[in-house]
């Protein structure tokens, strides 16, 4: 028979013509400005010239600016249109599976060519480099989401891309490497024998598992020694990267206006902070300018808990200490996280902007073990059909926890989370979970204390 239930809308899709034309810069609305980045040698505040060996002028300007909005170049919008605007989903089936009165929405970033939110910044980074005559880019990648995104962006603007992939991920994820190579990039396991730093590590430890901090050092060394031909591209952490990701939240604001609803809680996973910033900052900006108050929840792995167990201090972004010092929640640049199946979250630091907002009490942070995170991913995939990346499962876990709180209190809150990528290249992780082989690794206070004892002294 015919159902009398009203026909519910599952997804909200903006037409291309309504795609945001500008990125939002939260630095314009901060109640207290960000601590300045410092030169690694002199510990004096950085100037534009200090960053030129690594980045093009346009991106350095975006790193430093406090302008509220930055126009998205037409040539970038034209590539964005390959997958943007991305859909906003109402998770009716997940709500039903949980038996919660909460309304759960998710922004689905896995529709991009590379399968995650990362091309939102890879594309503009490649574009601005190209405009300034740069012919090749060097970068690091963990699980390969960022590497494959930059490889895709390099193909769009006809640039060479060389990628240093964390050794343990390089071995675990051969398909993501094949994707990078399909887009025309070169991919090397890090530590590699291509840099002085890589060679020094391999000499002392031939089976070194690598880390994002190590891979960053190698890519930075390649750029710094190239005489300007190669620049460095970073997939998270920096202000300009978080800026580019705000296209997510800017779209979500428009989509919620269409729904006639507004989030009470926004959840995102955090490794370096860019996908969390992408969904949260435009809504936080509204709040800081007198709009509706929202709870912002950053979810991280217990194995690499920068926000929940790190120290808010100046630290290096990489292991070889080639990068500027930024004030952030850090476990210490000497911290090598255990190998767990969310390579994209294995970073010792956190975006200075996200760290600053936590220190100001504007966002909150929580950490979970990988088994509870994968359990949440399975509940989600059975209900909604999408197989999430392990990183995204952290946001799902955070959203489910909030939805179950609503079940207890009977409150019908509106929850929004960022589903930042699909897990089609992460099947070994799902197999390990199904076989009961995932270990719940927690970084001990002693291990973190050891790495933190090496923090640089900044007057």
PDB file of C-alpha atoms in Angstrom, residues 65-314:
ATOM      1  CA  UNK A  65      46.138  38.233   6.046  1.00  0.00           C
ATOM      2  CA  UNK A  66      43.308  39.186   8.411  1.00  0.00           C
ATOM      3  CA  UNK A  67      40.883  40.054   5.573  1.00  0.00           C
ATOM      4  CA  UNK A  68      37.542  38.326   6.208  1.00  0.00           C
ATOM      5  CA  UNK A  69      36.959  36.978   2.689  1.00  0.00           C
ATOM      6  CA  UNK A  70      39.352  35.985  -0.110  1.00  0.00           C
ATOM      7  CA  UNK A  71      37.978  35.654  -3.651  1.00  0.00           C
ATOM      8  CA  UNK A  72      38.353  32.226  -5.238  1.00  0.00           C
ATOM      9  CA  UNK A  73      40.019  32.625  -8.667  1.00  0.00           C
ATOM     10  CA  UNK A  74      37.835  31.642 -11.630  1.00  0.00           C
ATOM     11  CA  UNK A  75      40.449  29.085 -12.775  1.00  0.00           C
ATOM     12  CA  UNK A  76      40.099  27.383  -9.376  1.00  0.00           C
ATOM     13  CA  UNK A  77      36.282  27.517  -9.434  1.00  0.00           C
ATOM     14  CA  UNK A  78      36.412  25.830 -12.853  1.00  0.00           C
ATOM     15  CA  UNK A  79      38.283  22.849 -11.375  1.00  0.00           C
ATOM     16  CA  UNK A  80      36.127  22.845  -8.204  1.00  0.00           C
ATOM     17  CA  UNK A  81      33.113  22.351 -10.501  1.00  0.00           C
ATOM     18  CA  UNK A  82      34.317  18.814 -11.262  1.00  0.00           C
ATOM     19  CA  UNK A  83      32.802  17.855  -7.889  1.00  0.00           C
ATOM     20  CA  UNK A  84      31.559  20.918  -6.010  1.00  0.00           C
ATOM     21  CA  UNK A  85      29.170  21.863  -4.527  1.00  0.00           C
ATOM     22  CA  UNK A  86      29.150  18.649  -2.490  1.00  0.00           C
ATOM     23  CA  UNK A  87      25.887  17.255  -1.104  1.00  0.00           C
ATOM     24  CA  UNK A  88      24.641  17.774   2.442  1.00  0.00           C
ATOM     25  CA  UNK A  89      22.897  14.587   3.611  1.00  0.00           C
ATOM     26  CA  UNK A  90      20.249  14.153   6.284  1.00  0.00           C
ATOM     27  CA  UNK A  91      21.152  10.811   7.894  1.00  0.00           C
ATOM     28  CA  UNK A  92      17.572   9.531   8.302  1.00  0.00           C
ATOM     29  CA  UNK A  93      18.670   5.891   8.332  1.00  0.00           C
ATOM     30  CA  UNK A  94      21.448   6.416  10.855  1.00  0.00           C
ATOM     31  CA  UNK A  95      19.025   8.304  13.126  1.00  0.00           C
ATOM     32  CA  UNK A  96      16.620   5.359  12.915  1.00  0.00           C
ATOM     33  CA  UNK A  97      19.394   2.811  13.604  1.00  0.00           C
ATOM     34  CA  UNK A  98      20.386   4.774  16.717  1.00  0.00           C
ATOM     35  CA  UNK A  99      16.798   5.436  17.812  1.00  0.00           C
ATOM     36  CA  UNK A 100      17.690   9.059  18.481  1.00  0.00           C
ATOM     37  CA  UNK A 101      15.436  12.143  18.356  1.00  0.00           C
ATOM     38  CA  UNK A 102      18.481  14.090  17.094  1.00  0.00           C
ATOM     39  CA  UNK A 103      18.643  15.248  13.488  1.00  0.00           C
ATOM     40  CA  UNK A 104      21.981  14.217  11.986  1.00  0.00           C
ATOM     41  CA  UNK A 105      23.417  15.819   8.861  1.00  0.00           C
ATOM     42  CA  UNK A 106      26.722  15.172   7.142  1.00  0.00           C
ATOM     43  CA  UNK A 107      28.637  17.020   4.468  1.00  0.00           C
ATOM     44  CA  UNK A 108      29.930  14.429   2.006  1.00  0.00           C
ATOM     45  CA  UNK A 109      33.408  15.389   0.761  1.00  0.00           C
ATOM     46  CA  UNK A 110      34.194  11.925  -0.634  1.00  0.00           C
ATOM     47  CA  UNK A 111      32.677  12.856  -4.018  1.00  0.00           C
ATOM     48  CA  UNK A 112      35.897  14.624  -5.062  1.00  0.00           C
ATOM     49  CA  UNK A 113      38.090  12.978  -7.736  1.00  0.00           C
ATOM     50  CA  UNK A 114      40.651  11.913  -5.117  1.00  0.00           C
ATOM     51  CA  UNK A 115      37.944  10.828  -2.674  1.00  0.00           C
ATOM     52  CA  UNK A 116      38.418  13.325   0.169  1.00  0.00           C
ATOM     53  CA  UNK A 117      38.273  17.012   1.157  1.00  0.00           C
ATOM     54  CA  UNK A 118      41.964  17.502   0.305  1.00  0.00           C
ATOM     55  CA  UNK A 119      41.568  18.743  -3.313  1.00  0.00           C
ATOM     56  CA  UNK A 120      39.815  21.846  -1.886  1.00  0.00           C
ATOM     57  CA  UNK A 121      43.289  23.150  -1.067  1.00  0.00           C
ATOM     58  CA  UNK A 122      45.438  21.104  -3.477  1.00  0.00           C
ATOM     59  CA  UNK A 123      43.793  22.818  -6.462  1.00  0.00           C
ATOM     60  CA  UNK A 124      44.352  26.440  -5.337  1.00  0.00           C
ATOM     61  CA  UNK A 125      47.872  25.603  -4.121  1.00  0.00           C
ATOM     62  CA  UNK A 126      48.826  24.196  -7.533  1.00  0.00           C
ATOM     63  CA  UNK A 127      47.139  27.151  -9.274  1.00  0.00           C
ATOM     64  CA  UNK A 128      48.937  29.888  -7.295  1.00  0.00           C
ATOM     65  CA  UNK A 129      52.296  28.144  -7.759  1.00  0.00           C
ATOM     66  CA  UNK A 130      51.677  27.821 -11.497  1.00  0.00           C
ATOM     67  CA  UNK A 131      50.790  31.536 -11.721  1.00  0.00           C
ATOM     68  CA  UNK A 132      54.171  32.418 -10.208  1.00  0.00           C
ATOM     69  CA  UNK A 133      56.160  30.287 -12.655  1.00  0.00           C
ATOM     70  CA  UNK A 134      56.806  27.291 -10.385  1.00  0.00           C
ATOM     71  CA  UNK A 135      57.124  24.059 -12.389  1.00  0.00           C
ATOM     72  CA  UNK A 136      57.080  21.415  -9.694  1.00  0.00           C
ATOM     73  CA  UNK A 137      55.769  20.737  -6.181  1.00  0.00           C
ATOM     74  CA  UNK A 138      57.133  18.568  -3.377  1.00  0.00           C
ATOM     75  CA  UNK A 139      54.964  17.304  -0.549  1.00  0.00           C
ATOM     76  CA  UNK A 140      54.443  14.669   2.113  1.00  0.00           C
ATOM     77  CA  UNK A 141      51.547  12.275   2.578  1.00  0.00           C
ATOM     78  CA  UNK A 142      50.470   9.738   5.188  1.00  0.00           C
ATOM     79  CA  UNK A 143      47.660   7.461   4.038  1.00  0.00           C
ATOM     80  CA  UNK A 144      47.892   9.111   0.622  1.00  0.00           C
ATOM     81  CA  UNK A 145      44.718  11.255   0.636  1.00  0.00           C
ATOM     82  CA  UNK A 146      46.779  14.444   0.401  1.00  0.00           C
ATOM     83  CA  UNK A 147      49.340  13.007  -2.038  1.00  0.00           C
ATOM     84  CA  UNK A 148      46.671  11.787  -4.445  1.00  0.00           C
ATOM     85  CA  UNK A 149      44.878  15.155  -4.208  1.00  0.00           C
ATOM     86  CA  UNK A 150      48.017  17.128  -5.045  1.00  0.00           C
ATOM     87  CA  UNK A 151      48.792  14.649  -7.842  1.00  0.00           C
ATOM     88  CA  UNK A 152      45.294  15.328  -9.268  1.00  0.00           C
ATOM     89  CA  UNK A 153      45.787  19.106  -8.924  1.00  0.00           C
ATOM     90  CA  UNK A 154      49.215  18.881 -10.583  1.00  0.00           C
ATOM     91  CA  UNK A 155      47.604  17.107 -13.541  1.00  0.00           C
ATOM     92  CA  UNK A 156      45.019  19.921 -13.849  1.00  0.00           C
ATOM     93  CA  UNK A 157      47.713  22.602 -14.130  1.00  0.00           C
ATOM     94  CA  UNK A 158      50.386  20.485 -15.845  1.00  0.00           C
ATOM     95  CA  UNK A 159      52.908  20.514 -12.987  1.00  0.00           C
ATOM     96  CA  UNK A 160      55.366  17.875 -11.752  1.00  0.00           C
ATOM     97  CA  UNK A 161      54.599  16.543  -8.278  1.00  0.00           C
ATOM     98  CA  UNK A 162      56.980  14.559  -6.067  1.00  0.00           C
ATOM     99  CA  UNK A 163      55.544  12.947  -2.965  1.00  0.00           C
ATOM    100  CA  UNK A 164      57.235  11.575   0.151  1.00  0.00           C
ATOM    101  CA  UNK A 165      54.906   8.984   1.670  1.00  0.00           C
ATOM    102  CA  UNK A 166      55.329   7.792   5.269  1.00  0.00           C
ATOM    103  CA  UNK A 167      56.967   4.355   4.964  1.00  0.00           C
ATOM    104  CA  UNK A 168      54.411   2.430   7.056  1.00  0.00           C
ATOM    105  CA  UNK A 169      51.555   3.831   4.909  1.00  0.00           C
ATOM    106  CA  UNK A 170      53.545   3.316   1.678  1.00  0.00           C
ATOM    107  CA  UNK A 171      53.718  -0.388   2.543  1.00  0.00           C
ATOM    108  CA  UNK A 172      50.098  -0.628   3.841  1.00  0.00           C
ATOM    109  CA  UNK A 173      48.454   1.315   0.987  1.00  0.00           C
ATOM    110  CA  UNK A 174      49.877   0.336  -2.423  1.00  0.00           C
ATOM    111  CA  UNK A 175      46.651   1.335  -4.223  1.00  0.00           C
ATOM    112  CA  UNK A 176      46.757   4.938  -3.087  1.00  0.00           C
ATOM    113  CA  UNK A 177      50.332   5.103  -4.376  1.00  0.00           C
ATOM    114  CA  UNK A 178      49.131   3.701  -7.721  1.00  0.00           C
ATOM    115  CA  UNK A 179      46.481   6.454  -7.820  1.00  0.00           C
ATOM    116  CA  UNK A 180      49.149   9.141  -7.320  1.00  0.00           C
ATOM    117  CA  UNK A 181      51.221   7.608 -10.111  1.00  0.00           C
ATOM    118  CA  UNK A 182      48.151   7.387 -12.365  1.00  0.00           C
ATOM    119  CA  UNK A 183      47.736  11.149 -11.997  1.00  0.00           C
ATOM    120  CA  UNK A 184      51.397  11.491 -13.038  1.00  0.00           C
ATOM    121  CA  UNK A 185      53.126  12.079  -9.699  1.00  0.00           C
ATOM    122  CA  UNK A 186      56.292  10.387  -8.407  1.00  0.00           C
ATOM    123  CA  UNK A 187      55.952   8.728  -5.006  1.00  0.00           C
ATOM    124  CA  UNK A 188      58.837   7.761  -2.683  1.00  0.00           C
ATOM    125  CA  UNK A 189      58.793   5.983   0.696  1.00  0.00           C
ATOM    126  CA  UNK A 190      59.962   8.260   3.520  1.00  0.00           C
ATOM    127  CA  UNK A 191      62.549   8.255   4.957  1.00  0.00           C
ATOM    128  CA  UNK A 192      64.117   8.025   1.479  1.00  0.00           C
ATOM    129  CA  UNK A 193      67.660   8.046   0.126  1.00  0.00           C
ATOM    130  CA  UNK A 194      66.819  11.174  -1.927  1.00  0.00           C
ATOM    131  CA  UNK A 195      67.493  13.730   0.833  1.00  0.00           C
ATOM    132  CA  UNK A 196      70.272  14.343   3.342  1.00  0.00           C
ATOM    133  CA  UNK A 197      67.773  14.037   6.172  1.00  0.00           C
ATOM    134  CA  UNK A 198      66.295  10.781   4.852  1.00  0.00           C
ATOM    135  CA  UNK A 199      69.736   9.254   4.368  1.00  0.00           C
ATOM    136  CA  UNK A 200      70.777  10.216   7.910  1.00  0.00           C
ATOM    137  CA  UNK A 201      67.728   8.461   9.386  1.00  0.00           C
ATOM    138  CA  UNK A 202      68.162   5.316   7.270  1.00  0.00           C
ATOM    139  CA  UNK A 203      71.825   5.113   8.272  1.00  0.00           C
ATOM    140  CA  UNK A 204      70.883   4.868  11.948  1.00  0.00           C
ATOM    141  CA  UNK A 205      67.637   2.876  11.495  1.00  0.00           C
ATOM    142  CA  UNK A 206      67.302   1.035   8.147  1.00  0.00           C
ATOM    143  CA  UNK A 207      63.691  -0.055   8.866  1.00  0.00           C
ATOM    144  CA  UNK A 208      62.495   3.390  10.029  1.00  0.00           C
ATOM    145  CA  UNK A 209      58.630   3.442   9.812  1.00  0.00           C
ATOM    146  CA  UNK A 210      58.583   7.161   8.990  1.00  0.00           C
ATOM    147  CA  UNK A 211      56.141   9.809  10.204  1.00  0.00           C
ATOM    148  CA  UNK A 212      54.457  12.884   8.736  1.00  0.00           C
ATOM    149  CA  UNK A 213      57.050  15.031  10.524  1.00  0.00           C
ATOM    150  CA  UNK A 214      59.876  13.148   8.767  1.00  0.00           C
ATOM    151  CA  UNK A 215      58.176  13.245   5.349  1.00  0.00           C
ATOM    152  CA  UNK A 216      57.592  17.003   5.715  1.00  0.00           C
ATOM    153  CA  UNK A 217      61.321  17.468   6.440  1.00  0.00           C
ATOM    154  CA  UNK A 218      62.236  15.620   3.236  1.00  0.00           C
ATOM    155  CA  UNK A 219      59.807  17.574   1.038  1.00  0.00           C
ATOM    156  CA  UNK A 220      60.901  20.890   2.592  1.00  0.00           C
ATOM    157  CA  UNK A 221      64.567  20.006   1.969  1.00  0.00           C
ATOM    158  CA  UNK A 222      63.803  19.212  -1.699  1.00  0.00           C
ATOM    159  CA  UNK A 223      62.058  22.589  -2.173  1.00  0.00           C
ATOM    160  CA  UNK A 224      64.666  24.599  -0.255  1.00  0.00           C
ATOM    161  CA  UNK A 225      67.513  23.160  -2.362  1.00  0.00           C
ATOM    162  CA  UNK A 226      65.771  23.544  -5.745  1.00  0.00           C
ATOM    163  CA  UNK A 227      66.676  27.188  -6.379  1.00  0.00           C
ATOM    164  CA  UNK A 228      63.017  28.198  -6.707  1.00  0.00           C
ATOM    165  CA  UNK A 229      61.998  25.602  -9.322  1.00  0.00           C
ATOM    166  CA  UNK A 230      60.204  23.429  -6.770  1.00  0.00           C
ATOM    167  CA  UNK A 231      57.976  24.763  -4.016  1.00  0.00           C
ATOM    168  CA  UNK A 232      56.566  22.914  -1.044  1.00  0.00           C
ATOM    169  CA  UNK A 233      52.846  22.166  -0.584  1.00  0.00           C
ATOM    170  CA  UNK A 234      51.356  21.292   2.798  1.00  0.00           C
ATOM    171  CA  UNK A 235      48.075  19.383   3.139  1.00  0.00           C
ATOM    172  CA  UNK A 236      46.917  20.727   6.504  1.00  0.00           C
ATOM    173  CA  UNK A 237      47.956  22.800   9.553  1.00  0.00           C
ATOM    174  CA  UNK A 238      48.734  26.177   7.909  1.00  0.00           C
ATOM    175  CA  UNK A 239      46.288  29.099   7.840  1.00  0.00           C
ATOM    176  CA  UNK A 240      46.011  29.203   4.036  1.00  0.00           C
ATOM    177  CA  UNK A 241      45.151  25.479   3.927  1.00  0.00           C
ATOM    178  CA  UNK A 242      42.370  25.920   6.495  1.00  0.00           C
ATOM    179  CA  UNK A 243      41.194  28.990   4.548  1.00  0.00           C
ATOM    180  CA  UNK A 244      40.738  26.957   1.330  1.00  0.00           C
ATOM    181  CA  UNK A 245      38.798  24.267   3.193  1.00  0.00           C
ATOM    182  CA  UNK A 246      36.148  26.771   4.352  1.00  0.00           C
ATOM    183  CA  UNK A 247      34.431  26.280   0.995  1.00  0.00           C
ATOM    184  CA  UNK A 248      32.888  23.258   2.810  1.00  0.00           C
ATOM    185  CA  UNK A 249      31.272  25.262   5.593  1.00  0.00           C
ATOM    186  CA  UNK A 250      30.351  28.153   3.297  1.00  0.00           C
ATOM    187  CA  UNK A 251      28.359  25.663   1.190  1.00  0.00           C
ATOM    188  CA  UNK A 252      26.859  24.087   4.315  1.00  0.00           C
ATOM    189  CA  UNK A 253      25.613  27.507   5.513  1.00  0.00           C
ATOM    190  CA  UNK A 254      23.726  27.923   2.219  1.00  0.00           C
ATOM    191  CA  UNK A 255      22.421  24.351   2.385  1.00  0.00           C
ATOM    192  CA  UNK A 256      21.108  24.785   5.939  1.00  0.00           C
ATOM    193  CA  UNK A 257      19.307  27.937   4.835  1.00  0.00           C
ATOM    194  CA  UNK A 258      17.566  25.738   2.238  1.00  0.00           C
ATOM    195  CA  UNK A 259      16.764  23.064   4.865  1.00  0.00           C
ATOM    196  CA  UNK A 260      15.404  25.693   7.255  1.00  0.00           C
ATOM    197  CA  UNK A 261      17.524  24.271  10.089  1.00  0.00           C
ATOM    198  CA  UNK A 262      20.817  25.152  11.831  1.00  0.00           C
ATOM    199  CA  UNK A 263      23.331  22.951  13.648  1.00  0.00           C
ATOM    200  CA  UNK A 264      23.510  22.895  17.466  1.00  0.00           C
ATOM    201  CA  UNK A 265      26.661  20.746  17.368  1.00  0.00           C
ATOM    202  CA  UNK A 266      29.340  20.470  14.662  1.00  0.00           C
ATOM    203  CA  UNK A 267      31.773  17.544  14.729  1.00  0.00           C
ATOM    204  CA  UNK A 268      34.951  16.932  12.734  1.00  0.00           C
ATOM    205  CA  UNK A 269      38.006  14.692  13.016  1.00  0.00           C
ATOM    206  CA  UNK A 270      41.342  16.389  13.593  1.00  0.00           C
ATOM    207  CA  UNK A 271      44.822  15.348  12.516  1.00  0.00           C
ATOM    208  CA  UNK A 272      46.283  18.640  11.362  1.00  0.00           C
ATOM    209  CA  UNK A 273      42.921  20.433  11.573  1.00  0.00           C
ATOM    210  CA  UNK A 274      41.937  21.327   8.011  1.00  0.00           C
ATOM    211  CA  UNK A 275      38.715  19.377   7.484  1.00  0.00           C
ATOM    212  CA  UNK A 276      37.476  20.334  10.962  1.00  0.00           C
ATOM    213  CA  UNK A 277      38.264  23.989  10.186  1.00  0.00           C
ATOM    214  CA  UNK A 278      36.590  23.662   6.795  1.00  0.00           C
ATOM    215  CA  UNK A 279      33.230  22.719   8.247  1.00  0.00           C
ATOM    216  CA  UNK A 280      33.440  24.603  11.561  1.00  0.00           C
ATOM    217  CA  UNK A 281      35.009  28.002  10.829  1.00  0.00           C
ATOM    218  CA  UNK A 282      32.216  29.548   8.715  1.00  0.00           C
ATOM    219  CA  UNK A 283      29.675  28.666  11.454  1.00  0.00           C
ATOM    220  CA  UNK A 284      32.043  29.833  14.198  1.00  0.00           C
ATOM    221  CA  UNK A 285      32.521  33.084  12.270  1.00  0.00           C
ATOM    222  CA  UNK A 286      28.736  33.603  12.272  1.00  0.00           C
ATOM    223  CA  UNK A 287      28.749  33.014  16.045  1.00  0.00           C
ATOM    224  CA  UNK A 288      31.674  35.394  16.662  1.00  0.00           C
ATOM    225  CA  UNK A 289      29.830  38.105  14.722  1.00  0.00           C
ATOM    226  CA  UNK A 290      26.771  37.737  16.951  1.00  0.00           C
ATOM    227  CA  UNK A 291      25.010  34.795  15.273  1.00  0.00           C
ATOM    228  CA  UNK A 292      23.792  31.531  16.770  1.00  0.00           C
ATOM    229  CA  UNK A 293      25.934  29.716  19.307  1.00  0.00           C
ATOM    230  CA  UNK A 294      27.110  26.249  18.289  1.00  0.00           C
ATOM    231  CA  UNK A 295      29.137  23.569  20.105  1.00  0.00           C
ATOM    232  CA  UNK A 296      32.193  22.595  18.063  1.00  0.00           C
ATOM    233  CA  UNK A 297      33.688  19.169  18.798  1.00  0.00           C
ATOM    234  CA  UNK A 298      37.096  18.108  17.455  1.00  0.00           C
ATOM    235  CA  UNK A 299      37.672  14.334  17.568  1.00  0.00           C
ATOM    236  CA  UNK A 300      41.159  12.828  17.529  1.00  0.00           C
ATOM    237  CA  UNK A 301      42.740   9.381  17.982  1.00  0.00           C
ATOM    238  CA  UNK A 302      43.960   8.392  21.456  1.00  0.00           C
ATOM    239  CA  UNK A 303      47.140   7.159  19.762  1.00  0.00           C
ATOM    240  CA  UNK A 304      48.002  10.707  18.642  1.00  0.00           C
ATOM    241  CA  UNK A 305      46.151  13.059  21.025  1.00  0.00           C
ATOM    242  CA  UNK A 306      47.573  16.527  20.287  1.00  0.00           C
ATOM    243  CA  UNK A 307      44.535  18.527  21.470  1.00  0.00           C
ATOM    244  CA  UNK A 308      43.616  16.413  24.509  1.00  0.00           C
ATOM    245  CA  UNK A 309      47.115  15.558  25.782  1.00  0.00           C
ATOM    246  CA  UNK A 310      49.488  17.929  23.997  1.00  0.00           C
ATOM    247  CA  UNK A 311      50.955  21.164  25.295  1.00  0.00           C
ATOM    248  CA  UNK A 312      50.033  24.547  23.771  1.00  0.00           C
ATOM    249  CA  UNK A 313      53.506  25.837  22.918  1.00  0.00           C
ATOM    250  CA  UNK A 314      55.817  26.923  20.122  1.00  0.00           C
TER     251      UNK A 314
END
